[in-house]
PDB file of C-alpha atoms in Angstrom:
ATOM      1  CA  UNK A  23     -13.864 -15.832 -40.522  1.00  0.00           C
ATOM      2  CA  UNK A  24     -15.058 -12.590 -39.067  1.00  0.00           C
ATOM      3  CA  UNK A  25     -16.618 -12.743 -35.620  1.00  0.00           C
ATOM      4  CA  UNK A  26     -19.898 -10.996 -34.817  1.00  0.00           C
ATOM      5  CA  UNK A  27     -19.454  -8.326 -32.206  1.00  0.00           C
ATOM      6  CA  UNK A  28     -22.264  -7.476 -29.787  1.00  0.00           C
ATOM      7  CA  UNK A  29     -22.717  -4.074 -31.442  1.00  0.00           C
ATOM      8  CA  UNK A  30     -22.940  -5.346 -35.000  1.00  0.00           C
ATOM      9  CA  UNK A  31     -26.221  -5.570 -36.855  1.00  0.00           C
ATOM     10  CA  UNK A  32     -27.293  -9.008 -37.997  1.00  0.00           C
ATOM     11  CA  UNK A  33     -30.486 -10.621 -39.191  1.00  0.00           C
ATOM     12  CA  UNK A  34     -30.816 -12.417 -35.850  1.00  0.00           C
ATOM     13  CA  UNK A  35     -30.610  -9.152 -33.905  1.00  0.00           C
ATOM     14  CA  UNK A  36     -33.191  -7.478 -36.136  1.00  0.00           C
ATOM     15  CA  UNK A  37     -35.566 -10.446 -35.895  1.00  0.00           C
ATOM     16  CA  UNK A  38     -35.188 -10.545 -32.115  1.00  0.00           C
ATOM     17  CA  UNK A  39     -35.917  -6.825 -31.845  1.00  0.00           C
ATOM     18  CA  UNK A  40     -39.019  -7.108 -34.023  1.00  0.00           C
ATOM     19  CA  UNK A  41     -40.303 -10.015 -31.907  1.00  0.00           C
ATOM     20  CA  UNK A  42     -39.835  -7.926 -28.753  1.00  0.00           C
ATOM     21  CA  UNK A  43     -41.706  -4.985 -30.304  1.00  0.00           C
ATOM     22  CA  UNK A  44     -44.593  -7.241 -31.354  1.00  0.00           C
ATOM     23  CA  UNK A  45     -44.781  -8.739 -27.860  1.00  0.00           C
ATOM     24  CA  UNK A  46     -44.995  -5.271 -26.285  1.00  0.00           C
ATOM     25  CA  UNK A  47     -47.667  -4.166 -28.758  1.00  0.00           C
ATOM     26  CA  UNK A  48     -49.749  -7.248 -27.919  1.00  0.00           C
ATOM     27  CA  UNK A  49     -49.736  -6.237 -24.236  1.00  0.00           C
ATOM     28  CA  UNK A  50     -51.046  -2.740 -24.889  1.00  0.00           C
ATOM     29  CA  UNK A  51     -54.691  -1.762 -24.901  1.00  0.00           C
ATOM     30  CA  UNK A  52     -56.798   1.304 -25.526  1.00  0.00           C
ATOM     31  CA  UNK A  53     -57.441   3.269 -22.311  1.00  0.00           C
ATOM     32  CA  UNK A  54     -60.991   3.593 -21.055  1.00  0.00           C
ATOM     33  CA  UNK A  55     -62.673   7.000 -21.077  1.00  0.00           C
ATOM     34  CA  UNK A  56     -62.102   7.346 -17.301  1.00  0.00           C
ATOM     35  CA  UNK A  57     -58.391   6.584 -17.684  1.00  0.00           C
ATOM     36  CA  UNK A  58     -58.105   9.016 -20.588  1.00  0.00           C
ATOM     37  CA  UNK A  59     -59.813  11.799 -18.637  1.00  0.00           C
ATOM     38  CA  UNK A  60     -57.574  11.199 -15.609  1.00  0.00           C
ATOM     39  CA  UNK A  61     -54.431  11.295 -17.760  1.00  0.00           C
ATOM     40  CA  UNK A  62     -55.679  14.485 -19.452  1.00  0.00           C
ATOM     41  CA  UNK A  63     -56.385  16.169 -16.105  1.00  0.00           C
ATOM     42  CA  UNK A  64     -52.974  15.263 -14.683  1.00  0.00           C
ATOM     43  CA  UNK A  65     -51.208  16.403 -17.860  1.00  0.00           C
ATOM     44  CA  UNK A  66     -53.152  19.684 -17.928  1.00  0.00           C
ATOM     45  CA  UNK A  67     -52.410  20.307 -14.250  1.00  0.00           C
ATOM     46  CA  UNK A  68     -48.707  19.715 -14.907  1.00  0.00           C
ATOM     47  CA  UNK A  69     -48.681  22.155 -17.820  1.00  0.00           C
ATOM     48  CA  UNK A  70     -50.472  24.803 -15.750  1.00  0.00           C
ATOM     49  CA  UNK A  71     -48.113  24.240 -12.801  1.00  0.00           C
ATOM     50  CA  UNK A  72     -45.037  24.670 -14.994  1.00  0.00           C
ATOM     51  CA  UNK A  73     -46.555  27.826 -16.519  1.00  0.00           C
ATOM     52  CA  UNK A  74     -47.270  29.305 -13.082  1.00  0.00           C
ATOM     53  CA  UNK A  75     -43.748  28.461 -11.927  1.00  0.00           C
ATOM     54  CA  UNK A  76     -42.270  30.181 -14.996  1.00  0.00           C
ATOM     55  CA  UNK A  77     -44.442  33.253 -14.434  1.00  0.00           C
ATOM     56  CA  UNK A  78     -43.395  33.463 -10.763  1.00  0.00           C
ATOM     57  CA  UNK A  79     -39.740  33.248 -11.776  1.00  0.00           C
ATOM     58  CA  UNK A  80     -40.373  36.000 -14.339  1.00  0.00           C
ATOM     59  CA  UNK A  81     -42.031  38.202 -11.687  1.00  0.00           C
ATOM     60  CA  UNK A  82     -39.049  37.720  -9.385  1.00  0.00           C
ATOM     61  CA  UNK A  83     -36.433  38.356 -12.073  1.00  0.00           C
ATOM     62  CA  UNK A  84     -37.882  41.572 -13.580  1.00  0.00           C
ATOM     63  CA  UNK A  85     -37.492  43.711 -10.419  1.00  0.00           C
ATOM     64  CA  UNK A  86     -34.210  41.994  -9.581  1.00  0.00           C
ATOM     65  CA  UNK A  87     -32.709  42.864 -12.964  1.00  0.00           C
ATOM     66  CA  UNK A  88     -33.931  46.477 -12.748  1.00  0.00           C
ATOM     67  CA  UNK A  89     -32.253  46.838  -9.332  1.00  0.00           C
ATOM     68  CA  UNK A  90     -28.977  45.400 -10.584  1.00  0.00           C
ATOM     69  CA  UNK A  91     -28.843  47.582 -13.712  1.00  0.00           C
TER      70      UNK A  91
END
């Protein structure tokens, strides 16, 4: 008989994975408005920070490239 390897797909593995997914979904909840606003502010600040950093790098590189060429 063929042996099941740890990497093979079987009905038991699929069932176990689905049970784990269901358990995780049962633990989740909808964030409150305060939590949502805080997450939005932090995400927006991160996006703005990355944009500013990219612009600063651009401002440094433009004169540097013109000097080297």
